[in-house]
């Protein structure tokens, strides 16, 4: 039997100060390429030029949405299936 959490598509809200460039779903993990705002006073991102883009992974763990920084490049092994360490 498939659990409801696994069967439903993971809906990841867009955080304030971020812009989604690309999104990929692999198993229970959603990978997003995002441009981000750091919030430092006087930074270029305060004028709208966001940093990145950077990859982040999102998945539900114990009912909570967990995110993790992946890096500037999304590695091939991350998109070939669920990562065993998560």
PDB file of C-alpha atoms in Angstrom:
ATOM      1  CA  UNK A   1       0.000   0.000   0.000  1.00  0.00           C
ATOM      2  CA  UNK A   2       1.314   3.467  -0.909  1.00  0.00           C
ATOM      3  CA  UNK A   3       1.320   6.004   1.911  1.00  0.00           C
ATOM      4  CA  UNK A   4      -0.577   9.239   1.221  1.00  0.00           C
ATOM      5  CA  UNK A   5       2.585  11.311   1.791  1.00  0.00           C
ATOM      6  CA  UNK A   6       4.401   9.371  -0.941  1.00  0.00           C
ATOM      7  CA  UNK A   7       1.484   9.376  -3.389  1.00  0.00           C
ATOM      8  CA  UNK A   8       0.859  13.129  -3.272  1.00  0.00           C
ATOM      9  CA  UNK A   9       3.061  15.497  -5.194  1.00  0.00           C
ATOM     10  CA  UNK A  10       5.276  17.504  -2.888  1.00  0.00           C
ATOM     11  CA  UNK A  11       4.146  21.114  -2.990  1.00  0.00           C
ATOM     12  CA  UNK A  12       7.037  23.398  -2.147  1.00  0.00           C
ATOM     13  CA  UNK A  13       6.051  27.021  -1.567  1.00  0.00           C
ATOM     14  CA  UNK A  14       8.313  29.726  -3.004  1.00  0.00           C
ATOM     15  CA  UNK A  15      10.074  31.504  -0.148  1.00  0.00           C
ATOM     16  CA  UNK A  16      10.203  35.290   0.032  1.00  0.00           C
ATOM     17  CA  UNK A  17      13.269  36.721  -1.689  1.00  0.00           C
ATOM     18  CA  UNK A  18      13.651  33.732  -4.033  1.00  0.00           C
ATOM     19  CA  UNK A  19      12.912  33.129  -7.686  1.00  0.00           C
ATOM     20  CA  UNK A  20      12.507  29.605  -9.088  1.00  0.00           C
ATOM     21  CA  UNK A  21      14.387  29.107 -12.358  1.00  0.00           C
ATOM     22  CA  UNK A  22      13.862  25.348 -12.792  1.00  0.00           C
ATOM     23  CA  UNK A  23      12.324  22.451 -10.866  1.00  0.00           C
ATOM     24  CA  UNK A  24      12.765  18.660 -11.095  1.00  0.00           C
ATOM     25  CA  UNK A  25      11.059  15.897  -9.163  1.00  0.00           C
ATOM     26  CA  UNK A  26      13.001  12.673  -8.472  1.00  0.00           C
ATOM     27  CA  UNK A  27      11.198  10.134  -6.306  1.00  0.00           C
ATOM     28  CA  UNK A  28      10.229  11.868  -3.070  1.00  0.00           C
ATOM     29  CA  UNK A  29      12.692  14.726  -3.577  1.00  0.00           C
ATOM     30  CA  UNK A  30      12.088  17.993  -5.410  1.00  0.00           C
ATOM     31  CA  UNK A  31      15.158  19.796  -6.748  1.00  0.00           C
ATOM     32  CA  UNK A  32      14.908  23.513  -7.450  1.00  0.00           C
ATOM     33  CA  UNK A  33      17.268  25.916  -9.146  1.00  0.00           C
ATOM     34  CA  UNK A  34      16.683  29.203  -7.323  1.00  0.00           C
ATOM     35  CA  UNK A  35      17.979  32.747  -7.361  1.00  0.00           C
ATOM     36  CA  UNK A  36      18.183  34.084  -3.805  1.00  0.00           C
ATOM     37  CA  UNK A  37      18.279  37.340  -1.867  1.00  0.00           C
ATOM     38  CA  UNK A  38      20.831  37.497   0.972  1.00  0.00           C
ATOM     39  CA  UNK A  39      19.342  40.501   2.775  1.00  0.00           C
ATOM     40  CA  UNK A  40      22.645  42.281   3.480  1.00  0.00           C
ATOM     41  CA  UNK A  41      22.286  46.039   3.450  1.00  0.00           C
ATOM     42  CA  UNK A  42      23.806  47.615   0.336  1.00  0.00           C
ATOM     43  CA  UNK A  43      24.072  44.301  -1.557  1.00  0.00           C
ATOM     44  CA  UNK A  44      23.170  44.106  -5.248  1.00  0.00           C
ATOM     45  CA  UNK A  45      20.220  41.881  -4.369  1.00  0.00           C
ATOM     46  CA  UNK A  46      18.503  44.701  -2.480  1.00  0.00           C
ATOM     47  CA  UNK A  47      18.104  46.367  -5.892  1.00  0.00           C
ATOM     48  CA  UNK A  48      16.625  43.213  -7.414  1.00  0.00           C
ATOM     49  CA  UNK A  49      19.723  41.450  -8.854  1.00  0.00           C
ATOM     50  CA  UNK A  50      19.486  38.114  -7.029  1.00  0.00           C
ATOM     51  CA  UNK A  51      22.400  35.741  -6.280  1.00  0.00           C
ATOM     52  CA  UNK A  52      22.790  32.400  -7.989  1.00  0.00           C
ATOM     53  CA  UNK A  53      21.126  30.425  -9.291  1.00  0.00           C
ATOM     54  CA  UNK A  54      21.772  27.607  -6.798  1.00  0.00           C
ATOM     55  CA  UNK A  55      20.226  24.129  -6.486  1.00  0.00           C
ATOM     56  CA  UNK A  56      18.267  23.158  -3.352  1.00  0.00           C
ATOM     57  CA  UNK A  57      16.603  19.848  -2.506  1.00  0.00           C
ATOM     58  CA  UNK A  58      13.236  19.657  -0.746  1.00  0.00           C
ATOM     59  CA  UNK A  59      11.574  16.630   0.822  1.00  0.00           C
ATOM     60  CA  UNK A  60       9.149  15.787   3.614  1.00  0.00           C
ATOM     61  CA  UNK A  61      10.668  14.207   6.697  1.00  0.00           C
ATOM     62  CA  UNK A  62       8.509  13.351   9.716  1.00  0.00           C
ATOM     63  CA  UNK A  63       5.749  15.542   8.303  1.00  0.00           C
ATOM     64  CA  UNK A  64       7.992  18.611   7.962  1.00  0.00           C
ATOM     65  CA  UNK A  65       9.388  20.123   4.795  1.00  0.00           C
ATOM     66  CA  UNK A  66      13.201  19.973   4.844  1.00  0.00           C
ATOM     67  CA  UNK A  67      15.451  21.878   2.473  1.00  0.00           C
ATOM     68  CA  UNK A  68      19.151  21.432   1.772  1.00  0.00           C
ATOM     69  CA  UNK A  69      21.621  23.427  -0.307  1.00  0.00           C
ATOM     70  CA  UNK A  70      22.989  21.280  -3.165  1.00  0.00           C
ATOM     71  CA  UNK A  71      25.260  23.737  -5.005  1.00  0.00           C
ATOM     72  CA  UNK A  72      25.673  25.499  -8.317  1.00  0.00           C
ATOM     73  CA  UNK A  73      25.571  22.212 -10.258  1.00  0.00           C
ATOM     74  CA  UNK A  74      23.069  19.377  -9.884  1.00  0.00           C
ATOM     75  CA  UNK A  75      25.057  16.136 -10.013  1.00  0.00           C
ATOM     76  CA  UNK A  76      23.867  13.286 -12.248  1.00  0.00           C
ATOM     77  CA  UNK A  77      23.599  10.824  -9.322  1.00  0.00           C
ATOM     78  CA  UNK A  78      21.172  13.185  -7.544  1.00  0.00           C
ATOM     79  CA  UNK A  79      18.735  13.067 -10.452  1.00  0.00           C
ATOM     80  CA  UNK A  80      18.995   9.302 -11.017  1.00  0.00           C
ATOM     81  CA  UNK A  81      16.962   8.396  -7.934  1.00  0.00           C
ATOM     82  CA  UNK A  82      16.435   9.152  -4.268  1.00  0.00           C
ATOM     83  CA  UNK A  83      19.660   9.825  -2.444  1.00  0.00           C
ATOM     84  CA  UNK A  84      20.406   7.090   0.090  1.00  0.00           C
ATOM     85  CA  UNK A  85      21.655   9.531   2.754  1.00  0.00           C
ATOM     86  CA  UNK A  86      18.312  11.350   3.043  1.00  0.00           C
TER      87      UNK A  86
END
